[in-house]
Short mmCIF file of C-alpha atoms in Angstrom, two decimals:
data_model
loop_
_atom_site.label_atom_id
_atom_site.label_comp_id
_atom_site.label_asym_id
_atom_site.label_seq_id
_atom_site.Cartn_x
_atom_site.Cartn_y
_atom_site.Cartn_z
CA UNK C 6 -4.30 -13.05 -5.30
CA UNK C 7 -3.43 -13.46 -8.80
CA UNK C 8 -1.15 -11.84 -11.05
CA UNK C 9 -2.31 -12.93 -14.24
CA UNK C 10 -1.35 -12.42 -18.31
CA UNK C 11 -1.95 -14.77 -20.69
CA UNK C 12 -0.98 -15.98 -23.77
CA UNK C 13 -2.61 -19.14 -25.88
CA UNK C 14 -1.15 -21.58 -23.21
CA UNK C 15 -2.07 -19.26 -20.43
CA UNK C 16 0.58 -18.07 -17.56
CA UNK C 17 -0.21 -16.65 -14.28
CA UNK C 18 1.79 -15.47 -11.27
CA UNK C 19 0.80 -15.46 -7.50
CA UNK C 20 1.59 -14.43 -4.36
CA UNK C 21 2.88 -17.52 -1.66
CA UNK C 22 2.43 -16.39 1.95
CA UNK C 23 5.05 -18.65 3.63
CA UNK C 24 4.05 -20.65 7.10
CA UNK C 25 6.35 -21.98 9.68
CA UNK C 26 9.67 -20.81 10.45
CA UNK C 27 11.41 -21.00 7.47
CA UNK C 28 13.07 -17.64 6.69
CA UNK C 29 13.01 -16.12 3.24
CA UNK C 30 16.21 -14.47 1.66
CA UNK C 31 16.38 -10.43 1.70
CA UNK C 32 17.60 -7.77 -0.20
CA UNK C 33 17.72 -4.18 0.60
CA UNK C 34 14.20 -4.31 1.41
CA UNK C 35 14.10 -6.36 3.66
CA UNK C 36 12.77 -10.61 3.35
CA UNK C 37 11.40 -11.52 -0.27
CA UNK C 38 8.47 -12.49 -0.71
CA UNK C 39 7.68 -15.94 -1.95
CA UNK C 40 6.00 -16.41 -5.81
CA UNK C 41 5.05 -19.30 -8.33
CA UNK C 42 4.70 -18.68 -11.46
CA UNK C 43 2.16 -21.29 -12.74
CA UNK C 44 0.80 -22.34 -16.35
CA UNK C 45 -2.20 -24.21 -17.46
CA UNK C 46 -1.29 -28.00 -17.56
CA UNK C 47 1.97 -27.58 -15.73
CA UNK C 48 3.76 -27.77 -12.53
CA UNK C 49 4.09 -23.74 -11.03
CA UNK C 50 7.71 -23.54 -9.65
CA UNK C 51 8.19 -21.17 -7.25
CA UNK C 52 11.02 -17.95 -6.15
CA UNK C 53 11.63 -15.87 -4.83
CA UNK C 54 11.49 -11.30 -5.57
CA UNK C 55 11.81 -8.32 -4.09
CA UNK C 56 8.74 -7.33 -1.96
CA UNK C 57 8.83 -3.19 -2.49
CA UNK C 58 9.66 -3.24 -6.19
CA UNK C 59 7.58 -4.12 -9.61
CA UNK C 60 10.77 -4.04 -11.91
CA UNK C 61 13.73 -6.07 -11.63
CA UNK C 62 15.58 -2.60 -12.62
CA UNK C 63 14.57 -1.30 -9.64
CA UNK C 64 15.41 -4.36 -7.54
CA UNK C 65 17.45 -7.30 -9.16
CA UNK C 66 16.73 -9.94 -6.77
CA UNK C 67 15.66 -12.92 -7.81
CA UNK C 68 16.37 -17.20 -6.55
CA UNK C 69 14.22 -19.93 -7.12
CA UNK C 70 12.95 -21.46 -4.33
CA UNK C 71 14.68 -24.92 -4.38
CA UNK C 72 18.11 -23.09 -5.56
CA UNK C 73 21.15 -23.98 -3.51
CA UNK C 74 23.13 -20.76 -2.80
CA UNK C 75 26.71 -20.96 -2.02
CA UNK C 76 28.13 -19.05 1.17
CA UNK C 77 29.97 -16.65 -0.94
CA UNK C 78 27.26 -15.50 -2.96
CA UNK C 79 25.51 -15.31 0.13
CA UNK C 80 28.31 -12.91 1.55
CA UNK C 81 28.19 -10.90 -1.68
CA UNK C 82 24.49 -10.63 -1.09
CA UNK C 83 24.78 -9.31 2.00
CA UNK C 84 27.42 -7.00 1.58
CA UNK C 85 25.67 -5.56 -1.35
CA UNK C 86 22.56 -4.63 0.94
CA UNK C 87 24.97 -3.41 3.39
CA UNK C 88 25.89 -0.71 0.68
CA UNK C 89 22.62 0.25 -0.08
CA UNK C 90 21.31 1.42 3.31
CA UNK C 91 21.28 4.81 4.26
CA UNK C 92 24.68 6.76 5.17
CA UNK C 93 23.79 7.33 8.62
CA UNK C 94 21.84 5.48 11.60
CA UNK C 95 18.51 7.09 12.74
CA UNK C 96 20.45 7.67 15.92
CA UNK C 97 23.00 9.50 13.58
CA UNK C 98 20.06 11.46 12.12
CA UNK C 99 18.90 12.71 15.53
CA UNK C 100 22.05 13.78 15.93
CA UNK C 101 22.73 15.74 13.19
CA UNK C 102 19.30 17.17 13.31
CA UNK C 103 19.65 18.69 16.82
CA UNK C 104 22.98 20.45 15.67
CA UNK C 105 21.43 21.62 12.80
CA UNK C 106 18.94 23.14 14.56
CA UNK C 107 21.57 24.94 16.93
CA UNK C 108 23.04 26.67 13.59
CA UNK C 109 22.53 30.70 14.30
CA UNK C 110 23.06 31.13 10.25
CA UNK C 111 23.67 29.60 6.75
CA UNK C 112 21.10 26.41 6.70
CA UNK C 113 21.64 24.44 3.68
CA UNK C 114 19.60 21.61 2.34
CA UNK C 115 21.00 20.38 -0.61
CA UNK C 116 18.13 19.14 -2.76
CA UNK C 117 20.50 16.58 -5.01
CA UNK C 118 20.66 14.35 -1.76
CA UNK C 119 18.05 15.40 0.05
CA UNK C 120 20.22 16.04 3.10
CA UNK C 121 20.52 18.54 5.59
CA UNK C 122 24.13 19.65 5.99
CA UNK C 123 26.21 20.82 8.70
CA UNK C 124 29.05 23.24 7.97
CA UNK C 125 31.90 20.71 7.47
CA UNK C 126 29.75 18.83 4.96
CA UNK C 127 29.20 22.50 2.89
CA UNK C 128 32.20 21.79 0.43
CA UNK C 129 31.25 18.15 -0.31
CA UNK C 130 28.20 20.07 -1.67
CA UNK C 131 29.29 23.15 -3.35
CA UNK C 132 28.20 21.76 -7.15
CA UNK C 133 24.68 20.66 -6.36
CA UNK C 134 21.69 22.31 -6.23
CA UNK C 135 20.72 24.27 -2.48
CA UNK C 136 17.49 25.51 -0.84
CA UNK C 137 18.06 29.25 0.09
CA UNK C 138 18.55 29.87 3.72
CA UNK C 139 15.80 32.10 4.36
CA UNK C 140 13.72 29.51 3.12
CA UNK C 141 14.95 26.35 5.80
CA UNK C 142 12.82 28.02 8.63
CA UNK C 143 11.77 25.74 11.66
CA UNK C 144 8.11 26.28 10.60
CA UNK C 145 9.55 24.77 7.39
CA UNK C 146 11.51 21.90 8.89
CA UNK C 147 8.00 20.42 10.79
CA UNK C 148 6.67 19.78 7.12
CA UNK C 149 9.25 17.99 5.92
CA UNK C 150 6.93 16.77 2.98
CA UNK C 151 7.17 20.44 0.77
CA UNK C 152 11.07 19.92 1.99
CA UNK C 153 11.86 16.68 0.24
CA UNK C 154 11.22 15.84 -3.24
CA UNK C 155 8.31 13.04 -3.41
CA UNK C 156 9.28 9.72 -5.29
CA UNK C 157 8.02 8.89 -8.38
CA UNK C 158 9.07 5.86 -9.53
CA UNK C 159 5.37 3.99 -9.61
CA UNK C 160 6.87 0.41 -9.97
CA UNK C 161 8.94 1.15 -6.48
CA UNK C 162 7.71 3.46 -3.82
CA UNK C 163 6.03 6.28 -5.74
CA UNK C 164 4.61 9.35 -2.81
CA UNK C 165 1.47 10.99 -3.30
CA UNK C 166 0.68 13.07 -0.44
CA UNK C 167 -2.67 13.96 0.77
CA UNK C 168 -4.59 17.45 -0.06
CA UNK C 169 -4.93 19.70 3.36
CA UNK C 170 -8.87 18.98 2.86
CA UNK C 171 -8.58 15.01 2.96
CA UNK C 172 -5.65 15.21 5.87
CA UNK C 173 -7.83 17.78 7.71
CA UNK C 174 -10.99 15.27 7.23
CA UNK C 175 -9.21 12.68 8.26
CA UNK C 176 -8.20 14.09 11.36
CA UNK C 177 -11.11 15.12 12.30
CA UNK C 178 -12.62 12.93 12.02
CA UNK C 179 -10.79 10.30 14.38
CA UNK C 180 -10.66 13.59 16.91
CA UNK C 181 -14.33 13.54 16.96
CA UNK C 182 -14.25 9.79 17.60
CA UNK C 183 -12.43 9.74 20.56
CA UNK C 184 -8.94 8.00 19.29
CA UNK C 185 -5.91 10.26 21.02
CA UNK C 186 -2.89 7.86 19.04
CA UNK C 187 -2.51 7.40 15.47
CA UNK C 188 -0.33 4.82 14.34
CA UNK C 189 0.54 6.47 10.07
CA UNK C 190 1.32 3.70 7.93
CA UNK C 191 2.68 5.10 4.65
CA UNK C 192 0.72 8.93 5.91
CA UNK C 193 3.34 11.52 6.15
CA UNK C 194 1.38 13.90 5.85
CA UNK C 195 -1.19 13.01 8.10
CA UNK C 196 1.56 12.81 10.48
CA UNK C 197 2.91 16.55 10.07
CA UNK C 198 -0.96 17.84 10.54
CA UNK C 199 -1.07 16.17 13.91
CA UNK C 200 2.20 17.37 15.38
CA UNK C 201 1.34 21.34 14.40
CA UNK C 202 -2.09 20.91 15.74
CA UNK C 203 -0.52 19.75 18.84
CA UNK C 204 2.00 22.64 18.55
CA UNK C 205 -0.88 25.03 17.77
CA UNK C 206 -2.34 23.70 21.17
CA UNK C 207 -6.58 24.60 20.21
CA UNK C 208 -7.42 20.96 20.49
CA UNK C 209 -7.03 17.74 22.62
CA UNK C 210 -3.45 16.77 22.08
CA UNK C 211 -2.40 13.18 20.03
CA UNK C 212 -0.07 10.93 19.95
CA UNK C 213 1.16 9.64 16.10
CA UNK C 214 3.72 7.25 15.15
CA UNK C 215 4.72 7.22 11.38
CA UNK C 216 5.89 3.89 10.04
CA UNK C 217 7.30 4.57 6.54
CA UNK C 218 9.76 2.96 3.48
CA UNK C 219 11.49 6.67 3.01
CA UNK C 220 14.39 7.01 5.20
CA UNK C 221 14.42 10.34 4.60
CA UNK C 222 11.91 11.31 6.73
CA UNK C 223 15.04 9.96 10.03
CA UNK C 224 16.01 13.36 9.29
CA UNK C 225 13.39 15.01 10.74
CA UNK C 226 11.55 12.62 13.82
CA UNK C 227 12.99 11.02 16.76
CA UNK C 228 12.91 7.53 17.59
CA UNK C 229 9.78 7.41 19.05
CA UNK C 230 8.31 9.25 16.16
CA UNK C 231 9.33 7.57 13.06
CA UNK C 232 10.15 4.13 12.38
CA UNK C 233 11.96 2.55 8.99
CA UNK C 234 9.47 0.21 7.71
CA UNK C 235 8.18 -2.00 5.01
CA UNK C 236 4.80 -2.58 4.92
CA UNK C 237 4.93 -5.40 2.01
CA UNK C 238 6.59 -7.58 4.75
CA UNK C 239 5.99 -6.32 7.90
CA UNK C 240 9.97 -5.50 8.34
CA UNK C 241 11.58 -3.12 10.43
CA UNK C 242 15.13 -2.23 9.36
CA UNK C 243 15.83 -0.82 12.69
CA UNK C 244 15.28 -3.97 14.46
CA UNK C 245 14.04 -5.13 17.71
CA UNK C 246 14.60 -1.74 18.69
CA UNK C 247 12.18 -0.50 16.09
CA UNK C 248 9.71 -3.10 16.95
CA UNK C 249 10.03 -2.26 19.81
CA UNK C 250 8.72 1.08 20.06
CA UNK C 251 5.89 -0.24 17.58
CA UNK C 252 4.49 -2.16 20.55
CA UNK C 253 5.18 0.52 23.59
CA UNK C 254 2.99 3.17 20.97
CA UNK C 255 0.05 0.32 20.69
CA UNK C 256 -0.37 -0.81 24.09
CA UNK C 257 -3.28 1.42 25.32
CA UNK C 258 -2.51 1.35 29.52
CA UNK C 259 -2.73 5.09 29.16
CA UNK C 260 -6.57 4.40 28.25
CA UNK C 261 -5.89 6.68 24.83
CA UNK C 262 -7.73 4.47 21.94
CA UNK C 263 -5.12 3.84 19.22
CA UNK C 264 -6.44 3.21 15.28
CA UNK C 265 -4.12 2.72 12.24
CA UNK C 266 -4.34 4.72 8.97
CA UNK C 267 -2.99 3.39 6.00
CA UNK C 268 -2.04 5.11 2.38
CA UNK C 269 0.07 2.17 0.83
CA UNK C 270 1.17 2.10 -3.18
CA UNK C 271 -1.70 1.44 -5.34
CA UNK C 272 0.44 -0.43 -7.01
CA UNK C 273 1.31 -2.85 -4.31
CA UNK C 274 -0.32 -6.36 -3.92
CA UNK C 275 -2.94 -6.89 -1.50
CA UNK C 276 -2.33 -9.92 0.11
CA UNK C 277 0.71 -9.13 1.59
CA UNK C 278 -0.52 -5.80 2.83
CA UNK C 279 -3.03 -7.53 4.67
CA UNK C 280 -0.75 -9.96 6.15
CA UNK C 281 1.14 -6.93 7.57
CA UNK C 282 -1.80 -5.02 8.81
CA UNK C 283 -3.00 -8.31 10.48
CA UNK C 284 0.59 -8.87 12.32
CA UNK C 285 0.35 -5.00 13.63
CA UNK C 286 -3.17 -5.80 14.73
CA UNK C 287 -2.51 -9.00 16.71
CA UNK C 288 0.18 -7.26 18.45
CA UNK C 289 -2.22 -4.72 19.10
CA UNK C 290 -4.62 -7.14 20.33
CA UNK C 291 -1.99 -9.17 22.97
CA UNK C 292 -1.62 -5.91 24.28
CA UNK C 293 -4.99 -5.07 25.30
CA UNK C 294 -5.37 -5.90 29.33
CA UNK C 295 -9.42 -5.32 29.77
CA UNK C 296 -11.45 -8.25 28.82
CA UNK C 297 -13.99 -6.75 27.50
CA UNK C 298 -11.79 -5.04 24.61
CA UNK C 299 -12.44 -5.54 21.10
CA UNK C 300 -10.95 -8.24 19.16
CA UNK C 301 -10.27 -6.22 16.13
CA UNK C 302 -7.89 -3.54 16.05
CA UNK C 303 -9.02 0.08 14.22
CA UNK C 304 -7.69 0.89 10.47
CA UNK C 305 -8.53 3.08 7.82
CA UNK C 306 -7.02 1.36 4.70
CA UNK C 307 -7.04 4.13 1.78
CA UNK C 308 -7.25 2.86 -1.50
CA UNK C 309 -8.84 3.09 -4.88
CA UNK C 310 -12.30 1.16 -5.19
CA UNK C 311 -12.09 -1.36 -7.54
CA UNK C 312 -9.75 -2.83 -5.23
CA UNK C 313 -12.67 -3.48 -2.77
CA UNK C 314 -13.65 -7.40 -3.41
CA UNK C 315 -9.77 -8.47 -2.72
CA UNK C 316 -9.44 -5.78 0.14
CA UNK C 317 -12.64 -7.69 1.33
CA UNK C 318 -11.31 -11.11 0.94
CA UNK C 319 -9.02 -10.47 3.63
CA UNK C 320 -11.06 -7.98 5.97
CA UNK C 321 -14.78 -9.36 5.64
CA UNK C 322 -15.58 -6.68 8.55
CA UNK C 323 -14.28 -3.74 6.96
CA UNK C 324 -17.10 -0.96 4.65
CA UNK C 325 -16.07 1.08 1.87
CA UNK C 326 -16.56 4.47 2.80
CA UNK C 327 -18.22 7.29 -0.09
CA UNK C 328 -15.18 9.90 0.67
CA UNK C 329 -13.22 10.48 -1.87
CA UNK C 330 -9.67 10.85 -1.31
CA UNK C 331 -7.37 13.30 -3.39
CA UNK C 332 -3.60 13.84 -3.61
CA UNK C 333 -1.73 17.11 -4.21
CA UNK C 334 0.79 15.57 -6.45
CA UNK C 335 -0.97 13.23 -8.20
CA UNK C 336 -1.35 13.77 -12.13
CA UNK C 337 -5.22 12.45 -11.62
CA UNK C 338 -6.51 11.82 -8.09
CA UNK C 339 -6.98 15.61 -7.20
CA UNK C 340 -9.69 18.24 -7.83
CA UNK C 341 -8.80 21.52 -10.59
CA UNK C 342 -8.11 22.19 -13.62
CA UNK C 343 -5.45 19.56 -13.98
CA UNK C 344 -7.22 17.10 -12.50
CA UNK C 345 -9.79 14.38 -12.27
CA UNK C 346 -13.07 15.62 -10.97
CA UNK C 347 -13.44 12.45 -9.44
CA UNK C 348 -10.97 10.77 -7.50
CA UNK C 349 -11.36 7.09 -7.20
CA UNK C 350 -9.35 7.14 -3.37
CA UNK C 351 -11.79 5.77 -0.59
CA UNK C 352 -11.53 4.32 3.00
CA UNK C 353 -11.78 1.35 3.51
CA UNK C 354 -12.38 0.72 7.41
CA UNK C 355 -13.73 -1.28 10.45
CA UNK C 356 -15.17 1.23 11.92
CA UNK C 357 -19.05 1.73 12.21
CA UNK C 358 -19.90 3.72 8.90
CA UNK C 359 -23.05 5.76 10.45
CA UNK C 360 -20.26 7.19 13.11
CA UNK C 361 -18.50 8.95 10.03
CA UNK C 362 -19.91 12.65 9.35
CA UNK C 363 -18.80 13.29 5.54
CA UNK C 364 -18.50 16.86 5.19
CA UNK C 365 -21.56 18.78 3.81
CA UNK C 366 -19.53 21.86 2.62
CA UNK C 367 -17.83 19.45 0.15
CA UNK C 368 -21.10 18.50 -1.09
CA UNK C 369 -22.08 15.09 0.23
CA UNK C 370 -25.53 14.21 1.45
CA UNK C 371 -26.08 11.25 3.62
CA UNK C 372 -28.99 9.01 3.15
CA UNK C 373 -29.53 4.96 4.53
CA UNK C 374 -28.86 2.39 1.44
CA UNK C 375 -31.58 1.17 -0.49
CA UNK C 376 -29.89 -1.75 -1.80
CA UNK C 377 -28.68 -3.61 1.51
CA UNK C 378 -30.67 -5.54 4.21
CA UNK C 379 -28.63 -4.57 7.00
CA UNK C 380 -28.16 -1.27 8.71
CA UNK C 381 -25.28 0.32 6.48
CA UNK C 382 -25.30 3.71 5.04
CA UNK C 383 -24.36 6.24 1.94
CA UNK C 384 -22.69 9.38 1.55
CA UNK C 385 -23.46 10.57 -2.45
CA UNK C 386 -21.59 13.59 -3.83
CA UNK C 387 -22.85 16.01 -7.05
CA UNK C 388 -19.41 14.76 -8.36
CA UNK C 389 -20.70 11.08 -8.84
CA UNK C 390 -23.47 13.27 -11.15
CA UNK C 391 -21.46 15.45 -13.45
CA UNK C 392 -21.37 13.06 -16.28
CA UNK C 393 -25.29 12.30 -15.40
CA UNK C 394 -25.18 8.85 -14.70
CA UNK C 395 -26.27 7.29 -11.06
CA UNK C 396 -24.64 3.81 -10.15
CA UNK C 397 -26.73 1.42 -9.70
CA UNK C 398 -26.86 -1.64 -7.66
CA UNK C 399 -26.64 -5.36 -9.36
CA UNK C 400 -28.99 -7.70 -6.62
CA UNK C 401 -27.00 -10.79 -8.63
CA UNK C 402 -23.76 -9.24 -7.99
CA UNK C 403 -24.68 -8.10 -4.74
CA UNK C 404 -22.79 -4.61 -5.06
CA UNK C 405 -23.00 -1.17 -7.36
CA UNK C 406 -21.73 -1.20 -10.78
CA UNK C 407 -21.66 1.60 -13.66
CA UNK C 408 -25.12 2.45 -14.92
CA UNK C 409 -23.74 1.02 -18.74
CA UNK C 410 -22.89 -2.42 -17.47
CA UNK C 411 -25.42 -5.25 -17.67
CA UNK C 412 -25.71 -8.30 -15.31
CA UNK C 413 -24.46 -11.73 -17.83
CA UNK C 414 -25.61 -14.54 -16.55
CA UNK C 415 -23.12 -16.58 -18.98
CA UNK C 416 -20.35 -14.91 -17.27
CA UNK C 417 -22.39 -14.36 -13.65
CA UNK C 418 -21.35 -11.28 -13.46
CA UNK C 419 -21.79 -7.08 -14.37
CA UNK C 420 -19.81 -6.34 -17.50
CA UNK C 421 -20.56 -4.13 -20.84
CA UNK C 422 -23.10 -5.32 -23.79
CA UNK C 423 -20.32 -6.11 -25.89
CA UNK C 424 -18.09 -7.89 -24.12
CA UNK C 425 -16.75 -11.06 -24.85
CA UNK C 426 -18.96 -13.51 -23.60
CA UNK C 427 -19.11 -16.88 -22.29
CA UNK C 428 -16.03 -19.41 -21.44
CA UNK C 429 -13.39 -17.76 -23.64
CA UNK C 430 -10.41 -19.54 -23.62
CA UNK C 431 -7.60 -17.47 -21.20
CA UNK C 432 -10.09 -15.23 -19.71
CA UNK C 433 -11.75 -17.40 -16.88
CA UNK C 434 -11.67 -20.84 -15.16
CA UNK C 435 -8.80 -22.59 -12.78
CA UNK C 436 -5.53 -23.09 -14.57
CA UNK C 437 -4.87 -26.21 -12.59
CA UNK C 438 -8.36 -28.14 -12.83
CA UNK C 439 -10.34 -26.16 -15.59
CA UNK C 440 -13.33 -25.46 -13.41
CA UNK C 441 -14.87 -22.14 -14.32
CA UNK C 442 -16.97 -22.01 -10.81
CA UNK C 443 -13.35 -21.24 -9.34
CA UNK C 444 -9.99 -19.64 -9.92
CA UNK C 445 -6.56 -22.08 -9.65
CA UNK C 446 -5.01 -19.92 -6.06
CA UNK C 447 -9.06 -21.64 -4.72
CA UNK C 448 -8.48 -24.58 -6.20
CA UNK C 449 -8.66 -27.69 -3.59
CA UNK C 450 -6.83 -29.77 -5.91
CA UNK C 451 -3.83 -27.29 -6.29
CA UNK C 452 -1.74 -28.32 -2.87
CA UNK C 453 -2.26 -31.87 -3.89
CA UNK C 454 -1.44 -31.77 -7.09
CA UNK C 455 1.87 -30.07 -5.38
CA UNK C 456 2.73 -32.77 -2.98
CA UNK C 457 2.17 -35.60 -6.15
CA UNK C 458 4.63 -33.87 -8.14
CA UNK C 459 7.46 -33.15 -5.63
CA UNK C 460 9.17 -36.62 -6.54
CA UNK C 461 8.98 -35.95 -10.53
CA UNK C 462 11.66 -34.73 -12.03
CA UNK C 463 11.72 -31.30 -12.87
CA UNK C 464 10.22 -29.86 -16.22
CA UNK C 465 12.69 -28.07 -18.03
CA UNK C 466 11.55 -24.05 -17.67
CA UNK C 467 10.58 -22.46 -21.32
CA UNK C 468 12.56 -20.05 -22.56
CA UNK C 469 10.65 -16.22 -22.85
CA UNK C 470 12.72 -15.37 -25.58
CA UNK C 471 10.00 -16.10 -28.09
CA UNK C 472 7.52 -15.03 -26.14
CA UNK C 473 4.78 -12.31 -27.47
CA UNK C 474 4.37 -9.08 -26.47
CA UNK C 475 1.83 -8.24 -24.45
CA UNK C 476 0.01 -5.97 -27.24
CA UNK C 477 0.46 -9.29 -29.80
CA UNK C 478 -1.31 -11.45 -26.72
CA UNK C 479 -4.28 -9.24 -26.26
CA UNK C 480 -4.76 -9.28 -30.34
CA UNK C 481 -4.80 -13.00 -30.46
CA UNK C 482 -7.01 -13.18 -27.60
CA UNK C 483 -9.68 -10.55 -28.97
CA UNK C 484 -9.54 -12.06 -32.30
CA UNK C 485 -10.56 -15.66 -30.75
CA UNK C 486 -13.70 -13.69 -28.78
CA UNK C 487 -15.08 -12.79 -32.27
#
């Protein structure tokens, strides 16, 4: 996938999944992920960035790829990620949590560090801000999501946490379809639901695992529960150890189905999501011992619906789902006053649509799709009517677009009346060949044109300290569409 703003030369970046063996440098995240940053007529040169993080404030990492990086800076490096981990060990965590638990009186949380303290920690803490006692219940301690303040920083590892009526749908749901372990990618909340319903003992009990970026959350779940992870590179900073428990949780010799469920940042890039999901599945699937299994593994991939063609791209088998997904703490995605009235959240999954009941009471009606030869189906909700426009379906396009766009057949594609049409210079075509049937990261010429330039020597990288802003870019390129 591409990355792309452009100026009048034109400047993209994209995503390099590495093959082979060769290992890529890490940071406190965990291994980089590899880039090139490529413009039109020129040689891309590649490096390497932090996988979690949009902003180099956030995460300063960056190396070229062909840079030569001494052993002390490599020392520094790792010492520096050293400091940055969290202050204690999972194993630490359990600890600490089962003591803290055995505390007659006096529970404090302090909400500075978002740390539960024991007694000889109390002083340490006496400036920052505390959560009363009465209020650190154990009913209060299995939701550790209303405990610890969600993150916001969108460029990072901003939390939104589901609404009860999405997480209760959800669960449902896969009760209703027979799957007894839940492996929560990035789903907190999802995971608390499923441990008090299994507490509350009125259903079938399950089995969840939550894989998850915020440490915080060692605190509260064992080893077997809760597992440090990064799903931008499929890294666990636990380990083998970690690992390992990933693969006891998906091998299914118990005969309880497993399916994954998936809320990553909608910020994140989908490529390398995939590439994780894909590594969790083919584990899944080497553990499988009947024959007759499926090759696929289950997921539920949440995420907002423009995203679906590059979500596709990577999981031809998977539907987009008519649900609509809202967040509690989300400025937008969630229903009231303060609030979009419709969230643009949907699932994305492998499952067999027909087999998912939307709920009536939220006002979806189910009818089969007009617009497709094969057997899929359509969940509408009032809320796609509010405004009084129906989407419609594009045959050309081969998908629904907004009632005010209009199929272009300069472009080949759905867009607005007005938009700037034709082969606009910057807006379409292959950086590397100039083919508009293609973009440059399809382009069969681009890996060749890689291995005929390794010998040259290098082009000397342009300075960005002249470069435009981005509103200055967009200016320039509207006035040329006039």
């Amino acid at each position: 996938m591409q990355l792309k703003g452009s100026d009048e030369d034109g400047f993209g970046i994209e995503i390099v999944l590495q093959q082979g063996d060769r290992k890529a440098p890490s940071c406190v995240h965990g291994p980089t992920l590899l880039f090139e940053k490529v413009c039109k007529g020129e040689q891309g040169r590649r490096f390497y960035a932090c996988s979690a993080c949009r902003d180099r404030k956030e995460c300063p990492f960056f190396q070229w790829e062909d840079d030569k990086v001494s052993e002390a800076r490599l020392l520094a490096r790792e010492e520096e990620n050293r400091s940055k981990m969290p202050p204690f060990t999972h194993q630490e965590y359990c600890s600490r949590f089962r003591k803290f638990l055995a505390l007659p009186l006096g529970r404090k949380f302090c909400q500075d560090c978002q740390l539960l303290l024991l007694p000889g920690e109390w002083e340490i803490h006496a400036s920052h801000k505390m959560s009363q006692a009465d209020d650190i219940t154990e009913a209060r301690l299995s939701r550790p999501s209303l405990m610890l303040k969600p993150l916001e920083n969108k460029k990072s590892n901003a939390q939104y946490l589901f609404a009860d009526r999405s997480c209760h749908f959800l669960l449902d749901t896969l009760a209703k379809l027979g799957y007894r372990k839940v492996l929560c990618v990035g789903t907190p909340r999802l995971h608390e639901l499923i441990k008090l319903r299994n507490q509350e003992g009125k259903s079938d009990p399950m089995k969840s695992l939550l894989l998850d970026i915020d440490f915080r959350y060692a605190q509260f779940y064992g080893k077997d529960e809760f597992c440090h992870y990064n799903m931008f590179n499929h890294h666990f900073f636990g380990g083998e150890a970690a690992s390992g428990v990933l693969h006891a949780f998906l091998s299914e010799e118990d005969g309880e189905k497993v399916i994954m469920v998936s809320d990553p940042p909608f910020g994140g890039l989908v490529k390398p999501l995939a590439h994780s999901f894909s590594q969790i599945s083919e584990t899944w699937r080497k553990l499988q011992t009947s024959e007759g299994s499926v090759v696929e593994m289950p997921i539920v991939w949440i995420f907002p619906y423009f995203f679906e063609p590059r979500i596709l791209e990577c999981f031809p088998s998977f539907t987009m789902l008519d649900y609509q997904v809202d967040y509690d703490n989300h400025p937008l995605y969630k229903h009231g006053k303060t609030g979009r009235k419709q969230s643009p959240v949907r699932l994305f999954t492998n499952l067999t649509p027909r087999d998912i009941v939307l709920p009536k009471e939220e006002g979806y009606s189910f009818q089969m799709s007009l617009f497709t030869t094969d057997q899929a189906f359509h969940y509408f909700s009032p809320l796609f009517f509010q405004d009084g426009r129906v989407w419609k379906h594009c045959s050309e396009c081969q998908k629904c677009v907004k009632p005010s766009w209009r199929h272009c057949q300069s472009c080949a594609r759905c867009a607005l009346p007005d938009h700037p049409c034709g082969n606009s210079p910057g807006l379409e075509g292959c950086f590397n060949c100039g083919s508009l049937k293609h973009k440059r990261r399809a382009c069969p010429l681009k890996d060749k044109q890689r291995t005929d330039n390794k010998n040259l020597p290098k082009q000397p990288i342009k300075s960005n300290s002249k470069r435009k802003s981005g509103a200055q870019r967009r200016a320039n390129k509207l006035k040329k569409t006039e």
